[in-house]
Short mmCIF file of C-alpha atoms in Angstrom, two decimals:
data_model
loop_
_atom_site.label_atom_id
_atom_site.label_comp_id
_atom_site.label_asym_id
_atom_site.label_seq_id
_atom_site.Cartn_x
_atom_site.Cartn_y
_atom_site.Cartn_z
CA UNK B 8 48.57 126.52 28.80
CA UNK B 9 47.58 124.57 25.39
CA UNK B 10 45.01 125.06 23.89
CA UNK B 11 43.35 122.12 25.36
CA UNK B 12 44.17 122.14 29.43
CA UNK B 13 41.93 126.09 28.35
CA UNK B 14 39.25 124.27 27.28
CA UNK B 15 39.29 121.35 30.45
CA UNK B 16 40.15 124.32 33.03
CA UNK B 17 36.45 126.08 31.71
CA UNK B 18 34.80 123.47 31.69
CA UNK B 19 36.02 122.17 35.08
CA UNK B 20 34.64 125.96 35.79
CA UNK B 21 30.81 125.20 34.54
CA UNK B 22 31.56 122.75 36.48
CA UNK B 23 32.20 123.87 39.62
CA UNK B 24 29.71 127.29 39.16
CA UNK B 25 26.58 124.52 39.27
CA UNK B 26 27.18 123.04 41.58
CA UNK B 27 25.19 125.25 44.20
CA UNK B 28 22.40 125.13 41.50
CA UNK B 29 22.91 121.28 42.10
CA UNK B 30 22.92 122.21 45.92
CA UNK B 31 19.45 123.85 45.56
CA UNK B 32 17.88 120.77 43.84
CA UNK B 33 18.48 118.87 45.84
CA UNK B 34 18.38 119.84 48.89
CA UNK B 35 14.57 121.11 47.67
CA UNK B 36 13.17 117.59 45.99
CA UNK B 37 13.99 115.77 49.33
CA UNK B 38 18.03 115.25 50.00
CA UNK B 39 18.18 118.04 53.15
CA UNK B 40 15.78 120.33 53.14
CA UNK B 41 15.65 124.07 53.30
CA UNK B 42 14.78 124.90 56.67
CA UNK B 43 11.51 127.10 57.60
CA UNK B 44 11.96 129.53 55.31
CA UNK B 45 13.29 127.31 51.90
CA UNK B 46 11.35 130.20 49.38
CA UNK B 47 13.79 132.50 50.63
CA UNK B 48 16.95 129.93 50.61
CA UNK B 49 16.40 130.13 47.29
CA UNK B 50 16.42 133.55 46.46
CA UNK B 51 19.02 134.32 48.21
CA UNK B 52 21.72 131.66 47.36
CA UNK B 53 20.65 132.40 43.67
CA UNK B 54 21.56 136.11 44.08
CA UNK B 55 24.61 135.58 46.79
CA UNK B 56 25.56 132.91 43.36
CA UNK B 57 25.18 135.74 40.90
CA UNK B 58 26.77 138.70 43.48
CA UNK B 59 29.96 136.47 43.87
CA UNK B 60 30.10 135.75 39.80
CA UNK B 61 29.90 139.19 39.34
CA UNK B 62 32.39 140.10 41.49
CA UNK B 63 34.88 137.88 40.16
CA UNK B 64 34.78 138.10 36.67
CA UNK B 65 35.81 141.23 37.68
CA UNK B 66 38.91 140.49 39.54
CA UNK B 67 39.44 138.28 36.28
CA UNK B 68 41.43 141.31 34.79
CA UNK B 69 43.44 142.52 37.71
CA UNK B 70 44.54 139.00 38.24
CA UNK B 71 46.04 138.79 34.62
CA UNK B 72 47.72 141.60 35.22
CA UNK B 73 49.82 140.86 38.30
CA UNK B 74 50.05 137.09 37.62
CA UNK B 75 50.83 137.76 33.85
CA UNK B 76 48.77 135.21 33.13
CA UNK B 77 47.09 136.00 29.69
CA UNK B 78 45.53 132.54 29.20
CA UNK B 79 43.14 133.95 32.57
CA UNK B 80 40.91 136.40 30.84
CA UNK B 81 40.55 133.57 28.64
CA UNK B 82 38.00 131.90 31.83
CA UNK B 83 35.88 135.37 31.33
CA UNK B 84 33.66 134.32 29.53
CA UNK B 85 32.31 130.76 31.02
CA UNK B 86 32.38 133.29 34.96
CA UNK B 87 30.53 135.60 33.68
CA UNK B 88 27.91 133.25 31.72
CA UNK B 89 27.12 131.49 35.05
CA UNK B 90 26.69 135.27 36.86
CA UNK B 91 23.68 135.41 34.57
CA UNK B 92 23.05 133.06 34.55
CA UNK B 93 21.88 132.49 37.95
CA UNK B 94 21.32 136.38 37.98
CA UNK B 95 18.37 135.21 36.65
CA UNK B 96 17.36 132.34 38.06
CA UNK B 97 17.35 134.08 41.03
CA UNK B 98 14.91 136.79 39.11
CA UNK B 99 12.57 133.50 37.73
CA UNK B 100 12.53 132.93 41.04
CA UNK B 101 11.13 135.45 43.10
CA UNK B 102 8.29 135.65 39.63
CA UNK B 103 7.68 131.97 40.12
CA UNK B 104 8.10 131.30 43.75
CA UNK B 105 6.13 134.85 45.06
CA UNK B 106 4.41 136.12 42.41
CA UNK B 107 3.25 132.71 40.32
CA UNK B 108 4.16 135.00 36.99
CA UNK B 109 1.10 137.68 37.94
CA UNK B 110 2.92 139.84 35.40
CA UNK B 111 1.06 142.52 36.12
CA UNK B 112 2.03 142.46 39.39
CA UNK B 113 4.80 142.31 38.77
CA UNK B 114 5.42 144.97 37.06
CA UNK B 115 4.20 147.53 39.69
CA UNK B 116 6.58 145.43 42.35
CA UNK B 117 9.01 146.74 39.71
CA UNK B 118 7.95 150.24 40.17
CA UNK B 119 6.88 150.59 42.87
CA UNK B 120 10.30 148.94 45.52
CA UNK B 121 13.62 150.84 44.37
CA UNK B 122 15.10 147.18 45.39
CA UNK B 123 13.19 145.29 43.04
CA UNK B 124 13.98 148.34 39.33
CA UNK B 125 17.58 148.13 40.85
CA UNK B 126 17.75 144.19 40.95
CA UNK B 127 15.85 143.63 37.78
CA UNK B 128 17.85 146.53 36.48
CA UNK B 129 20.61 144.51 36.55
CA UNK B 130 19.07 141.08 35.28
CA UNK B 131 17.73 143.33 32.39
CA UNK B 132 21.56 144.88 31.68
CA UNK B 133 23.56 142.01 31.97
CA UNK B 134 21.50 140.66 28.98
CA UNK B 135 22.54 142.41 25.93
CA UNK B 136 26.12 141.58 28.07
CA UNK B 137 25.39 137.97 28.04
CA UNK B 138 24.14 137.54 23.97
CA UNK B 139 27.21 139.65 22.52
CA UNK B 140 30.03 137.52 24.47
CA UNK B 141 30.57 135.74 21.49
CA UNK B 142 33.84 134.90 19.99
CA UNK B 143 31.51 136.42 16.86
CA UNK B 144 30.25 139.40 18.46
CA UNK B 145 33.70 141.40 19.44
CA UNK B 146 34.52 140.45 16.09
CA UNK B 147 31.82 142.39 14.65
CA UNK B 148 31.77 145.30 16.86
CA UNK B 149 35.13 145.83 16.89
CA UNK B 150 36.41 148.18 19.70
CA UNK B 151 32.68 149.53 20.66
CA UNK B 152 32.66 145.04 22.50
CA UNK B 153 34.85 146.71 25.24
CA UNK B 154 32.45 149.94 25.55
CA UNK B 155 29.48 148.42 26.23
CA UNK B 156 31.23 145.29 28.07
CA UNK B 157 33.13 148.23 31.01
CA UNK B 158 29.45 148.67 31.78
CA UNK B 159 29.60 145.77 33.63
CA UNK B 160 30.90 148.57 36.76
CA UNK B 161 27.68 149.80 36.57
CA UNK B 162 25.78 146.52 36.95
CA UNK B 163 27.88 145.15 40.51
CA UNK B 164 27.14 148.49 41.89
CA UNK B 165 23.63 148.21 40.58
CA UNK B 166 23.75 144.09 42.26
CA UNK B 167 25.24 145.15 45.70
CA UNK B 168 23.04 148.17 46.18
CA UNK B 169 20.33 146.20 45.08
CA UNK B 170 21.25 143.34 48.09
CA UNK B 171 22.15 146.65 50.40
CA UNK B 172 18.47 147.66 50.26
CA UNK B 173 17.36 143.36 50.76
CA UNK B 174 18.88 143.22 53.91
CA UNK B 175 16.47 143.95 57.41
CA UNK B 176 19.35 146.17 59.21
CA UNK B 177 22.73 144.30 59.52
CA UNK B 178 24.71 145.80 56.71
CA UNK B 179 28.84 144.39 57.55
CA UNK B 180 27.46 140.94 54.19
CA UNK B 181 26.51 143.76 51.99
CA UNK B 182 29.86 145.41 53.17
CA UNK B 183 32.04 143.22 51.99
CA UNK B 184 30.78 143.39 48.87
CA UNK B 185 30.82 147.10 48.64
CA UNK B 186 34.49 147.23 50.47
CA UNK B 187 35.52 143.65 47.53
CA UNK B 188 33.58 145.94 45.00
CA UNK B 189 35.60 149.48 45.72
CA UNK B 190 38.65 147.72 45.75
CA UNK B 191 38.32 145.86 41.98
CA UNK B 192 37.41 148.71 40.71
CA UNK B 193 39.72 150.94 42.71
CA UNK B 194 42.63 148.84 41.20
CA UNK B 195 40.99 149.83 36.71
CA UNK B 196 41.33 153.40 37.96
CA UNK B 197 44.77 153.26 39.67
CA UNK B 198 45.32 151.30 36.04
CA UNK B 199 44.07 153.57 34.17
CA UNK B 200 45.36 157.29 35.76
CA UNK B 201 48.59 155.22 36.23
CA UNK B 202 48.75 154.32 32.49
CA UNK B 203 47.46 158.82 31.47
CA UNK B 204 50.79 159.71 33.10
CA UNK B 205 53.09 157.95 32.26
CA UNK B 206 51.58 158.61 28.27
CA UNK B 207 52.21 162.41 29.24
CA UNK B 208 55.71 161.73 30.22
CA UNK B 209 56.46 159.43 27.42
CA UNK B 210 55.70 162.88 25.15
CA UNK C 30 24.88 121.40 69.39
CA UNK C 31 22.47 120.82 72.23
CA UNK C 32 19.55 122.27 71.34
CA UNK C 33 16.94 120.06 71.91
CA UNK C 34 14.58 119.73 69.61
CA UNK C 35 11.81 117.88 71.21
CA UNK C 36 8.87 117.05 69.14
CA UNK C 37 5.55 118.38 69.34
CA UNK C 38 2.96 118.36 71.99
CA UNK C 39 -0.15 116.24 70.04
CA UNK C 40 -3.29 117.05 72.35
CA UNK C 41 -3.31 112.61 73.62
CA UNK C 42 0.41 113.80 75.30
CA UNK C 43 -1.54 116.23 77.36
CA UNK C 44 -2.18 114.47 81.09
CA UNK C 45 -4.79 114.16 82.42
CA UNK C 46 -5.74 115.68 86.07
CA UNK C 47 -6.39 111.74 87.67
CA UNK C 48 -2.52 111.03 85.66
CA UNK C 49 -0.89 114.21 87.57
CA UNK C 50 -2.06 113.00 90.31
CA UNK C 51 -0.65 110.27 90.68
CA UNK C 52 1.90 111.56 89.16
CA UNK C 53 2.42 112.72 92.38
CA UNK C 54 2.08 110.02 94.13
CA UNK C 55 4.86 108.45 91.82
CA UNK C 56 7.30 111.65 92.17
CA UNK C 57 6.70 110.53 96.09
CA UNK C 58 7.38 107.08 95.71
CA UNK C 59 10.04 107.83 93.71
CA UNK C 60 11.66 110.02 96.35
CA UNK C 61 11.11 107.25 98.71
CA UNK C 62 12.87 105.04 96.86
CA UNK C 63 15.65 107.39 96.59
CA UNK C 64 15.45 107.17 92.57
CA UNK C 65 14.76 111.33 93.13
CA UNK C 66 17.38 114.37 94.07
CA UNK C 67 15.72 115.60 97.46
CA UNK C 68 15.28 119.18 96.43
CA UNK C 69 12.61 117.64 94.21
CA UNK C 70 10.67 116.84 98.04
CA UNK C 71 9.84 120.55 97.67
CA UNK C 72 7.11 120.60 95.15
CA UNK C 73 4.40 123.17 95.49
CA UNK C 74 0.26 122.88 94.77
CA UNK C 75 0.83 123.62 91.46
CA UNK C 76 -1.28 127.55 91.36
CA UNK C 77 1.28 128.75 93.67
CA UNK C 78 4.71 127.40 91.80
CA UNK C 79 7.50 129.23 89.99
CA UNK C 80 7.73 127.92 86.50
CA UNK C 81 10.98 126.19 87.25
CA UNK C 82 8.80 123.44 89.90
CA UNK C 83 5.85 124.13 86.27
CA UNK C 84 8.23 122.45 84.07
CA UNK C 85 8.54 118.93 84.52
CA UNK C 86 12.11 117.33 83.85
CA UNK C 87 11.69 117.08 80.18
CA UNK C 88 10.99 121.10 80.38
CA UNK C 89 6.34 120.56 80.13
CA UNK C 90 4.65 123.13 81.59
CA UNK C 91 1.90 121.36 84.09
CA UNK C 92 -1.78 122.16 84.58
CA UNK C 93 -1.80 124.49 80.90
CA UNK C 94 -5.82 125.07 80.28
CA UNK C 95 -6.61 125.52 76.91
CA UNK C 96 -8.19 129.46 75.62
CA UNK C 97 -11.36 129.12 74.87
CA UNK C 98 -11.37 131.14 72.25
CA UNK C 99 -8.24 129.13 70.12
CA UNK C 100 -8.65 128.66 66.50
CA UNK C 101 -8.75 125.27 64.56
CA UNK C 102 -5.58 126.80 62.70
CA UNK C 103 -2.48 124.57 62.14
CA UNK C 104 0.74 125.46 64.29
CA UNK C 105 3.85 126.04 62.94
CA UNK C 106 6.28 122.48 63.39
CA UNK C 107 7.87 122.94 66.98
CA UNK C 108 10.98 122.94 64.62
CA UNK C 109 10.59 125.58 62.68
CA UNK C 110 9.65 127.27 65.80
CA UNK C 111 12.34 127.34 67.66
CA UNK C 112 15.05 127.49 65.20
CA UNK C 113 14.30 130.55 62.81
CA UNK C 114 14.45 133.12 64.74
CA UNK C 115 15.30 137.42 65.06
CA UNK C 116 16.90 137.52 68.24
CA UNK C 117 19.34 139.14 67.04
CA UNK C 118 20.45 139.46 71.09
CA UNK C 119 22.52 136.28 69.69
CA UNK C 120 23.30 137.12 66.35
CA UNK C 121 21.58 139.21 62.90
CA UNK C 122 21.45 134.88 61.46
CA UNK C 123 17.27 133.35 61.77
CA UNK C 124 19.39 130.70 62.45
CA UNK C 125 22.11 132.47 65.20
CA UNK C 126 19.85 132.34 68.28
CA UNK C 127 19.05 129.08 68.12
CA UNK C 128 22.72 128.15 67.66
CA UNK C 129 23.79 130.70 70.64
CA UNK C 130 20.53 131.13 72.62
CA UNK C 131 22.36 127.59 75.69
CA UNK C 132 23.94 130.56 77.18
CA UNK C 133 20.91 132.72 78.50
CA UNK C 134 20.79 131.93 82.60
CA UNK C 135 16.67 132.30 82.65
CA UNK C 136 17.43 132.03 86.71
CA UNK C 137 17.62 133.14 88.46
CA UNK C 138 15.85 135.90 87.34
CA UNK C 139 14.51 139.41 88.42
CA UNK C 140 12.18 142.00 86.24
CA UNK C 141 12.12 145.61 87.26
CA UNK C 142 9.30 147.56 87.51
CA UNK C 143 9.97 151.32 88.41
CA UNK C 144 7.78 154.24 86.80
CA UNK C 145 4.71 155.72 87.16
CA UNK C 146 2.87 152.79 89.50
CA UNK C 147 2.19 152.51 93.27
CA UNK C 148 3.93 149.13 93.80
CA UNK C 149 7.61 149.67 91.69
CA UNK C 150 10.59 147.19 92.88
CA UNK C 151 12.09 143.92 91.99
CA UNK C 152 10.28 141.09 91.49
CA UNK C 153 11.35 137.60 91.01
CA UNK C 154 9.68 135.09 88.30
CA UNK C 155 8.73 133.14 90.98
CA UNK C 156 7.46 136.84 92.55
CA UNK C 157 5.56 137.96 88.66
CA UNK C 158 4.42 134.24 87.93
CA UNK C 159 2.05 132.90 91.22
CA UNK C 160 -1.01 134.18 91.49
CA UNK C 161 -1.36 134.00 87.51
CA UNK C 162 -3.33 130.41 86.34
CA UNK C 163 -1.70 129.48 82.96
CA UNK C 164 -3.29 128.67 79.39
CA UNK C 165 -2.48 128.34 76.03
CA UNK C 166 -2.41 130.00 73.82
CA UNK C 167 -3.56 130.27 69.70
CA UNK C 168 -2.29 132.89 67.95
CA UNK C 169 -1.22 134.27 64.47
CA UNK C 170 2.71 135.72 64.45
CA UNK C 171 3.18 137.82 61.44
CA UNK C 172 7.18 138.63 61.01
CA UNK C 173 7.28 142.51 59.62
CA UNK C 174 10.11 140.72 56.79
CA UNK C 175 5.84 139.38 55.51
CA UNK C 176 6.59 135.11 57.20
CA UNK C 177 4.19 133.91 59.49
CA UNK C 178 3.73 131.12 61.91
CA UNK C 179 0.95 129.96 64.20
CA UNK C 180 1.79 129.05 67.82
CA UNK C 181 0.15 127.34 70.89
CA UNK C 182 1.63 130.10 73.11
CA UNK C 183 1.39 129.08 76.84
CA UNK C 184 1.79 132.41 78.92
CA UNK C 185 -1.73 135.15 81.18
CA UNK C 186 -2.88 138.07 80.28
CA UNK C 187 -0.39 140.75 80.62
CA UNK C 188 -3.18 143.18 81.92
CA UNK C 189 -3.49 140.53 84.51
CA UNK C 190 0.10 141.09 86.01
CA UNK C 191 -0.05 144.95 85.34
CA UNK C 192 -2.97 145.89 87.32
CA UNK C 193 -1.02 144.08 90.25
CA UNK C 194 1.60 146.99 90.26
CA UNK C 195 -1.04 149.37 91.01
CA UNK C 196 -0.27 151.86 87.63
CA UNK C 197 -0.83 155.73 88.53
CA UNK C 198 -3.18 157.70 86.74
CA UNK C 199 -0.15 158.86 84.40
CA UNK C 200 1.22 155.97 83.41
CA UNK C 201 0.05 155.97 79.72
CA UNK C 202 2.35 153.44 78.35
CA UNK C 203 4.78 150.91 78.86
CA UNK C 204 7.93 150.31 78.38
CA UNK C 205 9.63 146.88 78.52
CA UNK C 206 12.92 146.32 77.93
CA UNK C 207 15.69 142.23 77.23
CA UNK C 208 18.90 141.73 79.34
CA UNK C 209 21.83 143.03 78.23
CA UNK C 210 24.07 141.28 78.64
CA UNK C 211 27.48 140.86 76.99
CA UNK C 212 28.62 137.61 78.90
CA UNK C 213 25.20 135.97 77.44
CA UNK C 214 24.65 136.94 75.00
CA UNK C 215 27.32 137.15 71.83
CA UNK C 216 25.19 139.08 69.89
CA UNK C 217 25.14 142.19 72.14
CA UNK C 218 28.62 143.20 70.89
CA UNK C 219 27.87 144.59 67.77
CA UNK C 220 26.24 147.89 67.17
CA UNK C 221 23.52 146.14 65.27
CA UNK C 222 20.45 148.29 67.71
CA UNK C 223 21.19 149.55 70.80
CA UNK C 224 20.99 147.77 73.61
CA UNK C 225 19.11 146.50 75.27
CA UNK C 226 15.79 146.05 73.21
CA UNK C 227 13.24 147.93 74.47
CA UNK C 228 9.69 147.43 73.05
CA UNK C 229 6.73 149.95 74.19
CA UNK C 230 2.37 149.84 73.71
CA UNK C 231 0.03 152.41 75.32
CA UNK C 232 -1.12 151.14 78.52
CA UNK C 233 -4.69 150.50 76.28
CA UNK C 234 -2.77 147.84 74.08
CA UNK C 235 -0.79 146.23 77.18
CA UNK C 236 -4.43 146.27 79.47
CA UNK C 237 -6.30 144.63 75.92
CA UNK C 238 -7.06 140.75 77.38
CA UNK C 239 -5.59 139.30 73.80
CA UNK C 240 -1.58 140.74 75.33
CA UNK C 241 -0.63 137.84 76.25
CA UNK C 242 3.50 137.66 78.48
CA UNK C 243 4.23 134.13 77.25
CA UNK C 244 5.93 131.55 79.03
CA UNK C 245 6.41 128.15 77.33
CA UNK C 246 5.30 127.15 73.64
CA UNK C 247 3.86 123.62 72.70
CA UNK C 248 3.24 123.19 75.78
CA UNK C 249 6.44 123.46 76.75
CA UNK C 250 8.66 126.28 78.75
CA UNK C 251 9.82 128.91 76.27
CA UNK C 252 13.90 127.67 74.56
CA UNK C 253 16.07 129.93 75.26
CA UNK C 254 15.99 131.47 71.78
CA UNK C 255 12.28 132.18 72.34
CA UNK C 256 12.97 134.57 75.27
CA UNK C 257 12.41 132.24 77.84
CA UNK C 258 11.55 133.41 81.12
CA UNK C 259 9.16 134.99 79.72
CA UNK C 260 8.27 137.45 76.36
CA UNK C 261 5.13 139.64 75.45
CA UNK C 262 2.86 137.87 72.43
CA UNK C 263 1.28 141.41 70.77
CA UNK C 264 -0.40 138.84 68.29
CA UNK C 265 -2.28 141.65 66.24
CA UNK C 266 1.92 143.83 65.86
CA UNK C 267 4.90 142.74 64.39
CA UNK C 268 6.34 140.91 65.07
CA UNK C 269 9.29 142.80 66.74
CA UNK C 270 7.06 144.46 68.33
CA UNK C 271 6.95 141.18 71.07
CA UNK C 272 9.36 141.63 72.71
CA UNK C 273 12.05 138.82 74.58
CA UNK C 274 13.43 138.11 78.39
CA UNK C 275 11.64 140.89 80.14
CA UNK C 276 13.98 142.63 82.99
CA UNK C 277 12.42 145.81 83.06
CA UNK C 278 9.09 146.75 82.96
CA UNK C 279 8.51 151.52 83.49
CA UNK C 280 5.30 152.58 83.52
CA UNK C 281 5.83 155.87 81.74
CA UNK C 282 3.29 159.28 80.06
CA UNK C 283 5.44 160.18 77.29
CA UNK C 284 5.83 158.16 74.29
CA UNK C 285 8.63 154.84 75.47
CA UNK C 286 11.22 155.12 73.00
CA UNK C 287 11.07 151.37 70.91
CA UNK C 288 14.59 149.62 69.17
CA UNK C 289 13.81 150.04 65.82
CA UNK C 290 12.44 152.67 65.40
CA UNK C 291 15.06 154.41 66.81
CA UNK C 292 17.06 152.19 64.52
CA UNK C 293 15.41 153.28 61.54
CA UNK C 294 12.15 155.02 62.55
CA UNK C 295 11.31 156.27 59.02
CA UNK C 296 10.37 152.68 58.96
CA UNK C 297 9.15 152.05 61.42
CA UNK C 298 6.56 153.02 63.84
CA UNK C 299 5.54 152.97 67.26
CA UNK C 300 2.27 151.19 66.51
CA UNK C 301 3.69 148.51 63.82
CA UNK C 302 0.05 147.49 63.93
CA UNK C 303 0.23 144.46 61.18
CA UNK C 304 -0.99 146.16 57.71
CA UNK C 305 -1.93 145.04 54.90
CA UNK C 306 -2.77 148.62 53.60
CA UNK C 307 1.26 149.82 54.44
CA UNK C 308 3.93 149.28 53.39
CA UNK C 309 6.98 148.67 54.93
CA UNK C 310 8.92 151.83 52.05
CA UNK C 311 11.15 148.26 51.20
CA UNK C 312 8.53 145.95 50.07
CA UNK C 313 4.63 144.84 50.78
CA UNK C 314 3.35 144.07 53.61
CA UNK C 315 0.77 143.35 52.04
CA UNK C 316 0.82 139.69 52.09
CA UNK C 317 3.04 136.54 53.43
CA UNK C 318 4.35 133.57 54.08
CA UNK C 319 3.43 130.95 56.00
CA UNK C 320 7.15 129.01 57.99
CA UNK C 321 6.91 125.38 56.55
CA UNK C 322 4.58 126.12 53.46
CA UNK C 323 6.49 124.47 51.09
CA UNK C 324 8.90 126.19 48.40
CA UNK C 325 5.92 125.96 46.36
CA UNK C 326 3.43 127.06 48.56
CA UNK C 327 2.26 130.38 47.35
CA UNK C 328 2.50 132.96 49.84
CA UNK C 329 -0.82 134.27 51.80
CA UNK C 330 -2.59 138.02 52.25
CA UNK C 331 -2.20 139.55 55.20
CA UNK C 332 -5.08 140.43 57.29
CA UNK C 333 -5.68 143.21 59.37
CA UNK C 334 -4.85 143.51 62.97
CA UNK C 335 -3.72 140.13 62.02
CA UNK C 336 -6.52 139.38 61.98
CA UNK C 337 -7.97 140.03 64.60
CA UNK C 338 -10.07 143.26 63.87
CA UNK C 339 -13.09 142.49 65.94
CA UNK C 340 -10.31 142.21 69.32
CA UNK C 341 -8.35 145.76 68.74
CA UNK C 342 -9.67 147.66 66.08
CA UNK C 343 -11.56 149.74 68.82
CA UNK C 344 -8.02 150.10 70.80
CA UNK C 345 -7.27 153.05 67.36
CA UNK C 346 -10.66 154.36 66.62
CA UNK C 347 -9.50 157.72 65.26
CA UNK C 348 -6.20 157.03 64.63
CA UNK C 349 -5.03 158.11 61.32
CA UNK C 350 -2.90 153.83 60.77
CA UNK C 351 -0.44 155.04 57.48
CA UNK C 352 0.37 158.33 59.68
CA UNK C 353 1.00 156.14 62.63
CA UNK C 354 2.16 152.84 60.99
#
């Protein structure tokens, strides 16, 4: 994969990633409609897209290892930043559409409702990852960068938990997300355990 | 999708009595001319007809008088009332009932009445409806999920029906059951809730004049997704208490079990009265989103007993509403 192809692929990912937002905007402003409960549609679409993208970033490393295509890792940043972008919009949509930027109420909500506590924690914990996603920051932080960015495993789990607490009773959809996350994280555990035993054998 | 989506009925569309009488003559003329099938000839006086006869071919209910206490509230558009539903027997998505409820067979329909009453047995829908005059009542409807709507329901007070069964002095509660048929209801194949769906009221709540046994909305026969052919509307309680497609009524001495309480007793109590001061364990009930209000409309404050405190608060004197949520 040439540098040029890679740049093209990344742009394509960003363009594709913005499609759900474009669709939502079009529906909100008269091209189609958002139905009886538009606020819910906006919030759900933004949230589920954030979660989809977050899980997608976590599939890149296993995919790279399984296919041997190392350039795949270069796609992780745009996907991760898109996930952050949607998570931020998701949180903002709650503050804006439901609370009309009533900050004291938002604070009270975050404290009182575990579902919102976890949701906002997810977004806030993504901030340092987004901020340190540049090449310069990666170089500056060195090994600590990897440690910091491993927090995404916990962040994704918080996102799925937030989804679980949000549904009224039918947990089938969040269960699918939890299962996918478990497979993605389980893969990493298996790889690291295998590495450890190999190292032990080599010694 | 074969869901009919008629426009909301306008007051100007309501058939006047004089036209109604003429309509009968028109029907006779049409029959004589062989334009209508012969079964229509068995049309009965309106006060003693079945739901099927009451409803003209377009599903419009005839001879419905407006309730004297109708508030001047803007009603939620018909399409939202009939396309955004919770009816888990047809799926847990809001659009699922409108999509799948066409498989529900509402004719013939009968209701079993059992328990602490003198006149128990099986009653056809016709038996149930025959003596009652239909009223159009505009009620606020508040879902436990914090959305709301305003709907012109058509029905009559449940108490008027219950009295006909002559409940005994031991009848302290009434339990209701929804049809449970996996052939007609794809949703019951999944175990989201324990089927059949069941709900309950105290006898005082059931006899309260606001509690409406409902057969229609917007002047038309209930669409299947809204709980055809017979449902409850208890306007001061969260929507899930207003059980749909009723097939069984049971008078009981002890408090009956109710579906949402069985599924999550910490979150859904027996009473489930609308109360802005008693939050759901996971979300606030202080405000609600009116359906159809648009993306940028603000939430509106939720009212105690959904705005019916004046009428129903005395049912609960001395009852701790926080503990008995």
